[in-house]
Every structure is written in C-alpha cells, then in structure tokens.
C-alpha cells in the first residue's frame, strides 16, 4: 500500500495555550501560547525543538492527559477526550509491566478492550513478528535489552490498533546504533500500516529521517514557528542522511533552532545532531 498522507486534517490545534499554576507559590508558568498545528491523516509529523520548549506538554494535551488552558485541539473534528480510543502512546522509558511476559505485555491493551484469548494471541504475535521479537514472546522485560524493550512498547501500542501513534522521544535513551535501526524499523512498520504519527524529538537528524513534515517549535512560550516539508523519497535508506537534500534540510532546521538558542549559524560548519537547551 502506498503511504501518501491524505490531505484532510486528522489533528487540528488552534491557538492552544497552557499555563501551569503553582498554588503553593502563587506563580504561573506559560508553556504553550498561540500553538497552531494541523496534522494530516496518514502523515508522519515530527515535532522538533530545544529541551523545555513544550513538546511533551503538547503531546500530553493531544493525548488528553493534560487539559489546555485555552484554545482548541481536535481529532477528526472532536475534542481529544472523545478520541482516546484512536490514540496509541509510546513514551521514553518503555513502561512495560515487569511481571508480564513480552506476549502478555503486547496483549494488555487488547485485554482491556475485551478481545478474547485466541484473537488476542494472534494479534500480539503479528505485531511481535513485525518488530522482530516473536522468538522472545515468553521472555520477561528484564531479560531484554533497552532496544528490545522499546520494540515491545511499540508492538503493544500498535496491537491496540490506534489510528494515531503518539511518540515522545521513544528512542532517546538508546545508543546511537540501536536508535538508528529502530528508526528504520519504525518507518518500515509505518509504511505497512495506515497511521498518523506525531513524533516528538530534539534530534534534527531523527526528525528529518522519519518525517513527512517537521514542526519546529520556538521556546518561551512554546509555539510552532516553522513547518519544514521533508521532500525526501521513501523508502529511506540509512545512507539518505548523507545526501545533499538531507544535509540542506539539516542546515535549515539548525538555523531555525539556533535562533531559539541565541546562536548564529555558521555557514559550512559541522552541524551537531542533537540540540540541547
Ligand atoms: P520538552 O518536551 O520540549 O522538553 P516539556 O513540555 O517537558 O518540554 O516542558 C516545557 C516546560 O514546562 C518546562 O519548562 C517544564 O519545566 C514545564 N513543565 C512541564 N510540566 C510541568 C508541570 N506539571 N508543572 C509546571 N511546569 C511544568
């Protein structure tokens, strides 16, 4: 199946703002302000920005975990509270149940939905095969490496059958090699399934490698300052990172983020892969 993003908007955030009030000190902290974003159905959208700019906060609002202070956010035209069943979430740090086997972890969401044993098992096995872990189905999380645990978390989110996958720095804690191979795997999975993905990262390379479009956030308070279209062909081999088009996009994203960090981009410099505030 070709994975062209369809043109209608799946997720729309309009003039979103979020202010945390601290009752103890009487202070408040505005994290999102004037945040506008539209995500197309079937699109892989990366949200890129320096640490602390509000990326995770946006994802939490989108997941319906934190209510916005003002503005609007909808999934298929409905408030996010009505769309929870459509969302699958993968955060950093795996969050697997240590007392359940890999298979049982992947079955969890289906169990909650009331899917019966045999069907549950076959769906879980399908996704374990997809992430290359079928031979580890009866292992426990502590018997797996970090990369394998994150693959279980991805299989679990996919098994639930969400229309939208929300991912918050899911590969952030992994070594560079594991991270790159999981990025590749994720693209393979995404190309086979018709899903909208919103992927939060502070890595320029990760955002460009994965996404159809990159929403670059400014800081204090957080909002989308630029949308960068990634017109690289798919499927994307690892070597695409060395192509002139990739390097040009990296330079552009770096220039945009440098402004946020108060740095001047230097033409021709070696560009860091990761942005830290
Ligand atoms: P990012 O994901 O871009 O690193 P976050 O969304 O995690 O940024 O955080 C944005 C800002 O919001 C940070 O300054 C953080 O300290 C603040 N923040 C996050 N959660 C809370 C909270 N529950 N109460 C107050 N401030 C918070």
PDB file of C-alpha atoms and ligand atoms in Angstrom:
ATOM      1  CA  UNK A   1       0.000   0.000   0.000  1.00  0.00           C
ATOM      2  CA  UNK A   2       1.392   3.414  -0.813  1.00  0.00           C
ATOM      3  CA  UNK A   3       1.648   5.647   2.160  1.00  0.00           C
ATOM      4  CA  UNK A   4       0.665   9.008   0.830  1.00  0.00           C
ATOM      5  CA  UNK A   5      -0.690  11.238   3.547  1.00  0.00           C
ATOM      6  CA  UNK A   6      -4.250  12.137   2.655  1.00  0.00           C
ATOM      7  CA  UNK A   7      -4.968  15.794   2.542  1.00  0.00           C
ATOM      8  CA  UNK A   8      -7.598  16.159   5.240  1.00  0.00           C
ATOM      9  CA  UNK A   9      -6.577  17.230   8.706  1.00  0.00           C
ATOM     10  CA  UNK A  10      -6.700  14.500  11.319  1.00  0.00           C
ATOM     11  CA  UNK A  11      -5.490  16.642  14.206  1.00  0.00           C
ATOM     12  CA  UNK A  12      -6.006  20.376  14.469  1.00  0.00           C
ATOM     13  CA  UNK A  13      -4.630  22.581  17.253  1.00  0.00           C
ATOM     14  CA  UNK A  14      -5.710  26.208  17.141  1.00  0.00           C
ATOM     15  CA  UNK A  15      -4.323  28.962  19.317  1.00  0.00           C
ATOM     16  CA  UNK A  16      -3.609  26.461  22.057  1.00  0.00           C
ATOM     17  CA  UNK A  17      -2.236  27.743  25.322  1.00  0.00           C
ATOM     18  CA  UNK A  18      -1.292  26.063  28.539  1.00  0.00           C
ATOM     19  CA  UNK A  19      -0.318  27.770  31.769  1.00  0.00           C
ATOM     20  CA  UNK A  20       0.723  25.809  34.824  1.00  0.00           C
ATOM     21  CA  UNK A  21      -0.384  27.450  38.065  1.00  0.00           C
ATOM     22  CA  UNK A  22       1.595  26.737  41.186  1.00  0.00           C
ATOM     23  CA  UNK A  23      -0.870  27.108  44.051  1.00  0.00           C
ATOM     24  CA  UNK A  24       1.886  26.855  46.679  1.00  0.00           C
ATOM     25  CA  UNK A  25       3.916  29.809  45.386  1.00  0.00           C
ATOM     26  CA  UNK A  26       1.127  31.664  43.589  1.00  0.00           C
ATOM     27  CA  UNK A  27       3.280  31.710  40.459  1.00  0.00           C
ATOM     28  CA  UNK A  28       2.332  30.626  36.967  1.00  0.00           C
ATOM     29  CA  UNK A  29       4.303  29.348  34.005  1.00  0.00           C
ATOM     30  CA  UNK A  30       3.027  29.613  30.442  1.00  0.00           C
ATOM     31  CA  UNK A  31       4.396  26.679  28.451  1.00  0.00           C
ATOM     32  CA  UNK A  32       2.309  26.837  25.255  1.00  0.00           C
ATOM     33  CA  UNK A  33       0.957  30.021  23.765  1.00  0.00           C
ATOM     34  CA  UNK A  34      -0.534  30.594  20.312  1.00  0.00           C
ATOM     35  CA  UNK A  35       0.271  26.995  19.347  1.00  0.00           C
ATOM     36  CA  UNK A  36      -1.161  26.173  15.901  1.00  0.00           C
ATOM     37  CA  UNK A  37      -0.672  22.863  14.137  1.00  0.00           C
ATOM     38  CA  UNK A  38      -2.533  20.734  11.666  1.00  0.00           C
ATOM     39  CA  UNK A  39      -1.587  17.078  11.115  1.00  0.00           C
ATOM     40  CA  UNK A  40      -2.852  15.305   8.011  1.00  0.00           C
ATOM     41  CA  UNK A  41      -4.396  11.875   8.047  1.00  0.00           C
ATOM     42  CA  UNK A  42      -1.700   9.262   7.436  1.00  0.00           C
ATOM     43  CA  UNK A  43       1.115  11.759   7.867  1.00  0.00           C
ATOM     44  CA  UNK A  44       4.335  11.220   9.800  1.00  0.00           C
ATOM     45  CA  UNK A  45       4.843  14.528  11.549  1.00  0.00           C
ATOM     46  CA  UNK A  46       7.832  15.261  13.781  1.00  0.00           C
ATOM     47  CA  UNK A  47       7.745  17.976  16.436  1.00  0.00           C
ATOM     48  CA  UNK A  48      11.265  19.301  16.883  1.00  0.00           C
ATOM     49  CA  UNK A  49      12.510  21.818  19.410  1.00  0.00           C
ATOM     50  CA  UNK A  50      15.006  22.515  22.160  1.00  0.00           C
ATOM     51  CA  UNK A  51      14.541  20.823  25.541  1.00  0.00           C
ATOM     52  CA  UNK A  52      11.946  22.577  27.644  1.00  0.00           C
ATOM     53  CA  UNK A  53      10.114  24.266  24.743  1.00  0.00           C
ATOM     54  CA  UNK A  54       6.879  22.368  25.434  1.00  0.00           C
ATOM     55  CA  UNK A  55       6.992  19.383  23.048  1.00  0.00           C
ATOM     56  CA  UNK A  56       5.957  16.815  25.668  1.00  0.00           C
ATOM     57  CA  UNK A  57       3.378  19.186  27.037  1.00  0.00           C
ATOM     58  CA  UNK A  58       1.791  19.451  23.598  1.00  0.00           C
ATOM     59  CA  UNK A  59       1.744  15.661  23.302  1.00  0.00           C
ATOM     60  CA  UNK A  60       0.146  15.341  26.745  1.00  0.00           C
ATOM     61  CA  UNK A  61      -2.585  17.780  25.723  1.00  0.00           C
ATOM     62  CA  UNK A  62      -3.103  15.860  22.487  1.00  0.00           C
ATOM     63  CA  UNK A  63      -3.292  12.582  24.420  1.00  0.00           C
ATOM     64  CA  UNK A  64      -5.958  14.116  26.652  1.00  0.00           C
ATOM     65  CA  UNK A  65      -3.745  13.750  29.725  1.00  0.00           C
ATOM     66  CA  UNK A  66      -3.471  17.476  30.477  1.00  0.00           C
ATOM     67  CA  UNK A  67      -6.242  19.991  29.679  1.00  0.00           C
ATOM     68  CA  UNK A  68      -5.263  23.123  27.774  1.00  0.00           C
ATOM     69  CA  UNK A  69      -5.860  26.499  29.379  1.00  0.00           C
ATOM     70  CA  UNK A  70      -7.422  27.918  26.215  1.00  0.00           C
ATOM     71  CA  UNK A  71      -7.680  27.282  22.501  1.00  0.00           C
ATOM     72  CA  UNK A  72      -8.877  24.205  20.715  1.00  0.00           C
ATOM     73  CA  UNK A  73      -7.500  20.803  19.845  1.00  0.00           C
ATOM     74  CA  UNK A  74      -9.466  18.218  17.910  1.00  0.00           C
ATOM     75  CA  UNK A  75      -9.046  14.755  16.408  1.00  0.00           C
ATOM     76  CA  UNK A  76     -11.383  14.134  13.450  1.00  0.00           C
ATOM     77  CA  UNK A  77     -13.206  17.284  14.483  1.00  0.00           C
ATOM     78  CA  UNK A  78     -13.924  16.020  18.004  1.00  0.00           C
ATOM     79  CA  UNK A  79     -12.371  17.058  21.313  1.00  0.00           C
ATOM     80  CA  UNK A  80      -9.444  14.824  22.291  1.00  0.00           C
ATOM     81  CA  UNK A  81     -11.402  13.470  25.263  1.00  0.00           C
ATOM     82  CA  UNK A  82     -13.664  11.708  22.736  1.00  0.00           C
ATOM     83  CA  UNK A  83     -10.730  10.367  20.715  1.00  0.00           C
ATOM     84  CA  UNK A  84      -8.775   8.398  23.308  1.00  0.00           C
ATOM     85  CA  UNK A  85      -9.522   5.058  21.648  1.00  0.00           C
ATOM     86  CA  UNK A  86      -7.889   6.337  18.483  1.00  0.00           C
ATOM     87  CA  UNK A  87      -4.590   7.073  20.192  1.00  0.00           C
ATOM     88  CA  UNK A  88      -1.644   4.824  20.949  1.00  0.00           C
ATOM     89  CA  UNK A  89       1.162   6.256  23.044  1.00  0.00           C
ATOM     90  CA  UNK A  90       4.855   5.321  23.233  1.00  0.00           C
ATOM     91  CA  UNK A  91       6.967   7.288  25.668  1.00  0.00           C
ATOM     92  CA  UNK A  92      10.641   7.147  26.525  1.00  0.00           C
ATOM     93  CA  UNK A  93      11.484   4.536  29.154  1.00  0.00           C
ATOM     94  CA  UNK A  94       9.411   1.623  27.835  1.00  0.00           C
ATOM     95  CA  UNK A  95       6.900   1.419  30.734  1.00  0.00           C
ATOM     96  CA  UNK A  96       6.399  -2.314  30.358  1.00  0.00           C
ATOM     97  CA  UNK A  97       4.865  -4.430  33.096  1.00  0.00           C
ATOM     98  CA  UNK A  98       7.867  -6.278  34.550  1.00  0.00           C
ATOM     99  CA  UNK A  99       5.756  -9.170  35.839  1.00  0.00           C
ATOM    100  CA  UNK A 100       4.208  -9.934  32.459  1.00  0.00           C
ATOM    101  CA  UNK A 101       5.885 -11.724  29.568  1.00  0.00           C
ATOM    102  CA  UNK A 102       6.539  -9.896  26.328  1.00  0.00           C
ATOM    103  CA  UNK A 103       3.461 -11.538  24.808  1.00  0.00           C
ATOM    104  CA  UNK A 104       1.260 -10.557  27.754  1.00  0.00           C
ATOM    105  CA  UNK A 105       2.599  -7.005  27.642  1.00  0.00           C
ATOM    106  CA  UNK A 106       1.615  -6.708  23.984  1.00  0.00           C
ATOM    107  CA  UNK A 107      -1.810  -8.185  24.749  1.00  0.00           C
ATOM    108  CA  UNK A 108      -2.551  -5.696  27.542  1.00  0.00           C
ATOM    109  CA  UNK A 109      -4.495  -3.101  25.527  1.00  0.00           C
ATOM    110  CA  UNK A 110      -6.480  -5.812  23.770  1.00  0.00           C
ATOM    111  CA  UNK A 111      -7.351  -7.400  27.108  1.00  0.00           C
ATOM    112  CA  UNK A 112      -8.662  -4.064  28.362  1.00  0.00           C
ATOM    113  CA  UNK A 113     -10.775  -3.841  25.219  1.00  0.00           C
ATOM    114  CA  UNK A 114     -12.223  -7.276  25.951  1.00  0.00           C
ATOM    115  CA  UNK A 115     -10.682  -9.047  22.937  1.00  0.00           C
ATOM    116  CA  UNK A 116     -10.884 -12.811  23.514  1.00  0.00           C
ATOM    117  CA  UNK A 117      -7.862 -15.093  24.094  1.00  0.00           C
ATOM    118  CA  UNK A 118      -7.210 -16.666  20.686  1.00  0.00           C
ATOM    119  CA  UNK A 119      -7.658 -13.436  18.744  1.00  0.00           C
ATOM    120  CA  UNK A 120      -5.577 -11.535  21.280  1.00  0.00           C
ATOM    121  CA  UNK A 121      -2.803 -14.022  20.897  1.00  0.00           C
ATOM    122  CA  UNK A 122      -2.790 -13.886  17.134  1.00  0.00           C
ATOM    123  CA  UNK A 123      -2.825 -10.050  17.010  1.00  0.00           C
ATOM    124  CA  UNK A 124       0.013  -9.903  19.560  1.00  0.00           C
ATOM    125  CA  UNK A 125       2.023 -12.434  17.570  1.00  0.00           C
ATOM    126  CA  UNK A 126       1.510 -10.473  14.365  1.00  0.00           C
ATOM    127  CA  UNK A 127       3.000  -7.338  15.918  1.00  0.00           C
ATOM    128  CA  UNK A 128       5.785  -9.225  17.700  1.00  0.00           C
ATOM    129  CA  UNK A 129       6.753 -10.636  14.303  1.00  0.00           C
ATOM    130  CA  UNK A 130       6.649  -7.137  12.825  1.00  0.00           C
ATOM    131  CA  UNK A 131       9.135  -5.837  15.407  1.00  0.00           C
ATOM    132  CA  UNK A 132      11.266  -8.988  15.120  1.00  0.00           C
ATOM    133  CA  UNK A 133      10.607 -10.310  18.634  1.00  0.00           C
ATOM    134  CA  UNK A 134       8.430 -13.353  18.124  1.00  0.00           C
ATOM    135  CA  UNK A 135      11.200 -15.594  19.494  1.00  0.00           C
ATOM    136  CA  UNK A 136      11.159 -13.593  22.725  1.00  0.00           C
ATOM    137  CA  UNK A 137       7.405 -13.769  23.315  1.00  0.00           C
ATOM    138  CA  UNK A 138       7.777 -15.739  26.530  1.00  0.00           C
ATOM    139  CA  UNK A 139      10.650 -13.715  27.942  1.00  0.00           C
ATOM    140  CA  UNK A 140      10.215 -11.092  30.653  1.00  0.00           C
ATOM    141  CA  UNK A 141      11.197  -7.446  30.099  1.00  0.00           C
ATOM    142  CA  UNK A 142      14.273  -7.703  32.358  1.00  0.00           C
ATOM    143  CA  UNK A 143      15.666 -10.371  30.019  1.00  0.00           C
ATOM    144  CA  UNK A 144      15.678  -7.935  27.085  1.00  0.00           C
ATOM    145  CA  UNK A 145      17.978  -5.101  26.015  1.00  0.00           C
ATOM    146  CA  UNK A 146      16.752  -1.488  26.048  1.00  0.00           C
ATOM    147  CA  UNK A 147      16.186  -1.534  22.283  1.00  0.00           C
ATOM    148  CA  UNK A 148      14.163  -4.738  22.505  1.00  0.00           C
ATOM    149  CA  UNK A 149      12.036  -3.352  25.329  1.00  0.00           C
ATOM    150  CA  UNK A 150      11.279  -0.281  23.258  1.00  0.00           C
ATOM    151  CA  UNK A 151      10.254  -2.534  20.369  1.00  0.00           C
ATOM    152  CA  UNK A 152       7.858  -4.340  22.722  1.00  0.00           C
ATOM    153  CA  UNK A 153       6.405  -0.963  23.706  1.00  0.00           C
ATOM    154  CA  UNK A 154       5.902  -0.129  20.024  1.00  0.00           C
ATOM    155  CA  UNK A 155       4.295  -3.536  19.352  1.00  0.00           C
ATOM    156  CA  UNK A 156       1.989  -3.007  22.326  1.00  0.00           C
ATOM    157  CA  UNK A 157       0.887   0.422  21.091  1.00  0.00           C
ATOM    158  CA  UNK A 158       0.322  -0.920  17.558  1.00  0.00           C
ATOM    159  CA  UNK A 159      -1.538  -4.026  18.728  1.00  0.00           C
ATOM    160  CA  UNK A 160      -4.130  -1.796  20.304  1.00  0.00           C
ATOM    161  CA  UNK A 161      -4.995  -0.715  16.757  1.00  0.00           C
ATOM    162  CA  UNK A 162      -4.743   3.046  17.120  1.00  0.00           C
ATOM    163  CA  UNK A 163      -5.350   5.377  14.196  1.00  0.00           C
ATOM    164  CA  UNK A 164      -2.788   7.763  15.611  1.00  0.00           C
ATOM    165  CA  UNK A 165       0.517   6.919  17.221  1.00  0.00           C
ATOM    166  CA  UNK A 166       1.963   9.488  19.628  1.00  0.00           C
ATOM    167  CA  UNK A 167       5.647   9.031  20.350  1.00  0.00           C
ATOM    168  CA  UNK A 168       7.627  11.103  22.836  1.00  0.00           C
ATOM    169  CA  UNK A 169      11.396  10.713  22.358  1.00  0.00           C
ATOM    170  CA  UNK A 170      10.855   6.938  22.246  1.00  0.00           C
ATOM    171  CA  UNK A 171      14.469   6.233  21.273  1.00  0.00           C
ATOM    172  CA  UNK A 172      16.037   8.929  23.435  1.00  0.00           C
ATOM    173  CA  UNK A 173      17.603   6.569  25.961  1.00  0.00           C
ATOM    174  CA  UNK A 174      19.160   4.229  23.402  1.00  0.00           C
ATOM    175  CA  UNK A 175      22.663   4.090  21.961  1.00  0.00           C
ATOM    176  CA  UNK A 176      23.129   5.634  18.518  1.00  0.00           C
ATOM    177  CA  UNK A 177      23.255   2.360  16.606  1.00  0.00           C
ATOM    178  CA  UNK A 178      20.134   0.877  18.225  1.00  0.00           C
ATOM    179  CA  UNK A 179      18.388   4.180  17.743  1.00  0.00           C
ATOM    180  CA  UNK A 180      19.124   4.251  14.019  1.00  0.00           C
ATOM    181  CA  UNK A 181      17.997   0.678  13.496  1.00  0.00           C
ATOM    182  CA  UNK A 182      14.749   1.318  15.393  1.00  0.00           C
ATOM    183  CA  UNK A 183      14.112   4.441  13.324  1.00  0.00           C
ATOM    184  CA  UNK A 184      14.464   2.285  10.235  1.00  0.00           C
ATOM    185  CA  UNK A 185      12.145  -0.362  11.670  1.00  0.00           C
ATOM    186  CA  UNK A 186       9.575   2.210  12.662  1.00  0.00           C
ATOM    187  CA  UNK A 187       9.490   3.555   9.108  1.00  0.00           C
ATOM    188  CA  UNK A 188       9.054   0.010   7.785  1.00  0.00           C
ATOM    189  CA  UNK A 189       6.115  -0.549  10.146  1.00  0.00           C
ATOM    190  CA  UNK A 190       4.582   2.826   9.366  1.00  0.00           C
ATOM    191  CA  UNK A 191       4.837   2.220   5.624  1.00  0.00           C
ATOM    192  CA  UNK A 192       2.833  -1.003   6.064  1.00  0.00           C
ATOM    193  CA  UNK A 193       0.111   0.477   8.241  1.00  0.00           C
ATOM    194  CA  UNK A 194      -2.110   3.441   7.596  1.00  0.00           C
ATOM    195  CA  UNK A 195      -1.397   5.553  10.614  1.00  0.00           C
ATOM    196  CA  UNK A 196      -0.895   9.129  11.533  1.00  0.00           C
ATOM    197  CA  UNK A 197       2.231   9.547  13.651  1.00  0.00           C
ATOM    198  CA  UNK A 198       3.167  12.523  15.834  1.00  0.00           C
ATOM    199  CA  UNK A 199       6.769  12.027  16.907  1.00  0.00           C
ATOM    200  CA  UNK A 200       8.429  14.354  19.418  1.00  0.00           C
ATOM    201  CA  UNK A 201      12.209  14.662  19.332  1.00  0.00           C
ATOM    202  CA  UNK A 202      15.030  17.102  19.967  1.00  0.00           C
ATOM    203  CA  UNK A 203      17.208  15.409  17.344  1.00  0.00           C
ATOM    204  CA  UNK A 204      17.301  17.192  13.985  1.00  0.00           C
ATOM    205  CA  UNK A 205      18.509  14.084  12.179  1.00  0.00           C
ATOM    206  CA  UNK A 206      15.823  11.873  13.667  1.00  0.00           C
ATOM    207  CA  UNK A 207      13.087  14.347  12.721  1.00  0.00           C
ATOM    208  CA  UNK A 208      14.258  14.674   9.115  1.00  0.00           C
ATOM    209  CA  UNK A 209      14.930  10.982   8.627  1.00  0.00           C
ATOM    210  CA  UNK A 210      11.467   9.958   9.792  1.00  0.00           C
ATOM    211  CA  UNK A 211       9.025  12.673   8.937  1.00  0.00           C
ATOM    212  CA  UNK A 212       6.955  13.987   6.043  1.00  0.00           C
ATOM    213  CA  UNK A 213       6.949  17.364   7.745  1.00  0.00           C
ATOM    214  CA  UNK A 214       8.773  18.780  10.731  1.00  0.00           C
ATOM    215  CA  UNK A 215       7.077  21.300  13.011  1.00  0.00           C
ATOM    216  CA  UNK A 216       9.879  23.337  14.546  1.00  0.00           C
ATOM    217  CA  UNK A 217       8.981  24.837  17.906  1.00  0.00           C
ATOM    218  CA  UNK A 218      10.211  28.066  19.380  1.00  0.00           C
ATOM    219  CA  UNK A 219      10.626  28.386  23.110  1.00  0.00           C
ATOM    220  CA  UNK A 220       9.219  30.516  25.878  1.00  0.00           C
ATOM    221  CA  UNK A 221       6.345  30.217  25.420  1.00  0.00           C
ATOM    222  CA  UNK A 222       6.182  27.285  23.067  1.00  0.00           C
ATOM    223  CA  UNK A 223       4.588  27.558  19.668  1.00  0.00           C
ATOM    224  CA  UNK A 224       5.222  26.224  16.161  1.00  0.00           C
ATOM    225  CA  UNK A 225       7.498  28.735  14.454  1.00  0.00           C
ATOM    226  CA  UNK A 226       8.098  26.912  11.172  1.00  0.00           C
ATOM    227  CA  UNK A 227       6.875  23.882   9.270  1.00  0.00           C
ATOM    228  CA  UNK A 228       9.550  22.218   7.171  1.00  0.00           C
ATOM    229  CA  UNK A 229       8.473  19.825   4.414  1.00  0.00           C
ATOM    230  CA  UNK A 230      10.816  16.846   4.067  1.00  0.00           C
ATOM    231  CA  UNK A 231      10.645  16.033   0.379  1.00  0.00           C
ATOM    232  CA  UNK A 232      12.955  13.023   0.556  1.00  0.00           C
ATOM    233  CA  UNK A 233      11.837   9.895  -1.299  1.00  0.00           C
ATOM    234  CA  UNK A 234      10.581   6.800   0.530  1.00  0.00           C
ATOM    235  CA  UNK A 235      11.584   4.197   1.434  1.00  0.00           C
ATOM    236  CA  UNK A 236      14.555   5.939   3.008  1.00  0.00           C
ATOM    237  CA  UNK A 237      17.780   4.000   3.353  1.00  0.00           C
ATOM    238  CA  UNK A 238      20.149   4.885   6.229  1.00  0.00           C
ATOM    239  CA  UNK A 239      22.530   6.396   3.654  1.00  0.00           C
ATOM    240  CA  UNK A 240      19.998   9.109   2.813  1.00  0.00           C
ATOM    241  CA  UNK A 241      21.461  11.001   5.759  1.00  0.00           C
ATOM    242  CA  UNK A 242      24.498  11.764   3.584  1.00  0.00           C
ATOM    243  CA  UNK A 243      22.523  13.085   0.621  1.00  0.00           C
ATOM    244  CA  UNK A 244      22.749  16.752  -0.353  1.00  0.00           C
ATOM    245  CA  UNK A 245      18.992  17.176   0.174  1.00  0.00           C
ATOM    246  CA  UNK A 246      19.203  15.792   3.727  1.00  0.00           C
ATOM    247  CA  UNK A 247      22.189  17.988   4.575  1.00  0.00           C
ATOM    248  CA  UNK A 248      20.359  21.059   3.257  1.00  0.00           C
ATOM    249  CA  UNK A 249      17.320  20.289   5.432  1.00  0.00           C
ATOM    250  CA  UNK A 250      19.576  19.754   8.445  1.00  0.00           C
ATOM    251  CA  UNK A 251      21.216  23.140   7.875  1.00  0.00           C
ATOM    252  CA  UNK A 252      17.813  24.798   7.598  1.00  0.00           C
ATOM    253  CA  UNK A 253      16.491  23.201  10.783  1.00  0.00           C
ATOM    254  CA  UNK A 254      19.711  24.047  12.582  1.00  0.00           C
ATOM    255  CA  UNK A 255      19.468  27.696  11.505  1.00  0.00           C
ATOM    256  CA  UNK A 256      15.887  27.855  12.756  1.00  0.00           C
ATOM    257  CA  UNK A 257      16.736  26.258  16.098  1.00  0.00           C
ATOM    258  CA  UNK A 258      19.911  28.288  16.574  1.00  0.00           C
ATOM    259  CA  UNK A 259      17.808  31.419  16.655  1.00  0.00           C
ATOM    260  CA  UNK A 260      15.943  29.884  19.580  1.00  0.00           C
ATOM    261  CA  UNK A 261      19.189  29.163  21.359  1.00  0.00           C
ATOM    262  CA  UNK A 262      20.545  32.626  20.624  1.00  0.00           C
ATOM    263  CA  UNK A 263      23.325  31.318  18.384  1.00  0.00           C
ATOM    264  CA  UNK A 264      24.263  32.388  14.912  1.00  0.00           C
ATOM    265  CA  UNK A 265      24.529  29.598  12.369  1.00  0.00           C
ATOM    266  CA  UNK A 266      27.966  29.439  10.811  1.00  0.00           C
ATOM    267  CA  UNK A 267      27.870  28.540   7.112  1.00  0.00           C
ATOM    268  CA  UNK A 268      29.588  25.258   6.352  1.00  0.00           C
ATOM    269  CA  UNK A 269      30.100  24.285   9.982  1.00  0.00           C
ATOM    270  CA  UNK A 270      29.762  20.711  11.127  1.00  0.00           C
ATOM    271  CA  UNK A 271      26.233  20.542  12.429  1.00  0.00           C
ATOM    272  CA  UNK A 272      25.524  18.828  15.734  1.00  0.00           C
ATOM    273  CA  UNK A 273      22.946  16.103  15.531  1.00  0.00           C
ATOM    274  CA  UNK A 274      21.219  16.968  18.761  1.00  0.00           C
ATOM    275  CA  UNK A 275      20.027  20.203  20.189  1.00  0.00           C
ATOM    276  CA  UNK A 276      20.220  20.756  23.907  1.00  0.00           C
ATOM    277  CA  UNK A 277      18.966  23.866  25.610  1.00  0.00           C
TER     278      UNK A 277
HETATM  279  P1  LIG B   1      10.071  19.464  26.178  1.00  0.00           P
HETATM  280  O1  LIG B   1       9.304  18.227  25.965  1.00  0.00           O
HETATM  281  O2  LIG B   1      10.130  20.337  24.971  1.00  0.00           O
HETATM  282  O3  LIG B   1      11.454  19.214  26.713  1.00  0.00           O
HETATM  283  P2  LIG B   1       8.179  19.971  28.312  1.00  0.00           P
HETATM  284  O4  LIG B   1       6.865  20.015  27.633  1.00  0.00           O
HETATM  285  O5  LIG B   1       8.543  18.723  29.043  1.00  0.00           O
HETATM  286  O6  LIG B   1       9.329  20.365  27.267  1.00  0.00           O
HETATM  287  O7  LIG B   1       8.267  21.158  29.368  1.00  0.00           O
HETATM  288  C1  LIG B   1       8.056  22.509  28.992  1.00  0.00           C
HETATM  289  C2  LIG B   1       8.136  23.392  30.223  1.00  0.00           C
HETATM  290  O8  LIG B   1       7.020  23.118  31.059  1.00  0.00           O
HETATM  291  C3  LIG B   1       9.370  23.165  31.054  1.00  0.00           C
HETATM  292  O9  LIG B   1       9.855  24.424  31.474  1.00  0.00           O
HETATM  293  C4  LIG B   1       8.867  22.372  32.215  1.00  0.00           C
HETATM  294  O10 LIG B   1       9.619  22.642  33.368  1.00  0.00           O
HETATM  295  C5  LIG B   1       7.432  22.885  32.371  1.00  0.00           C
HETATM  296  N1  LIG B   1       6.523  21.899  32.957  1.00  0.00           N
HETATM  297  C6  LIG B   1       6.260  20.660  32.479  1.00  0.00           C
HETATM  298  N2  LIG B   1       5.348  20.034  33.261  1.00  0.00           N
HETATM  299  C7  LIG B   1       5.034  20.901  34.263  1.00  0.00           C
HETATM  300  C8  LIG B   1       4.139  20.866  35.393  1.00  0.00           C
HETATM  301  N3  LIG B   1       3.394  19.794  35.654  1.00  0.00           N
HETATM  302  N4  LIG B   1       4.091  21.962  36.179  1.00  0.00           N
HETATM  303  C9  LIG B   1       4.838  23.060  35.910  1.00  0.00           C
HETATM  304  N5  LIG B   1       5.675  23.168  34.882  1.00  0.00           N
HETATM  305  C10 LIG B   1       5.792  22.109  34.059  1.00  0.00           C
END
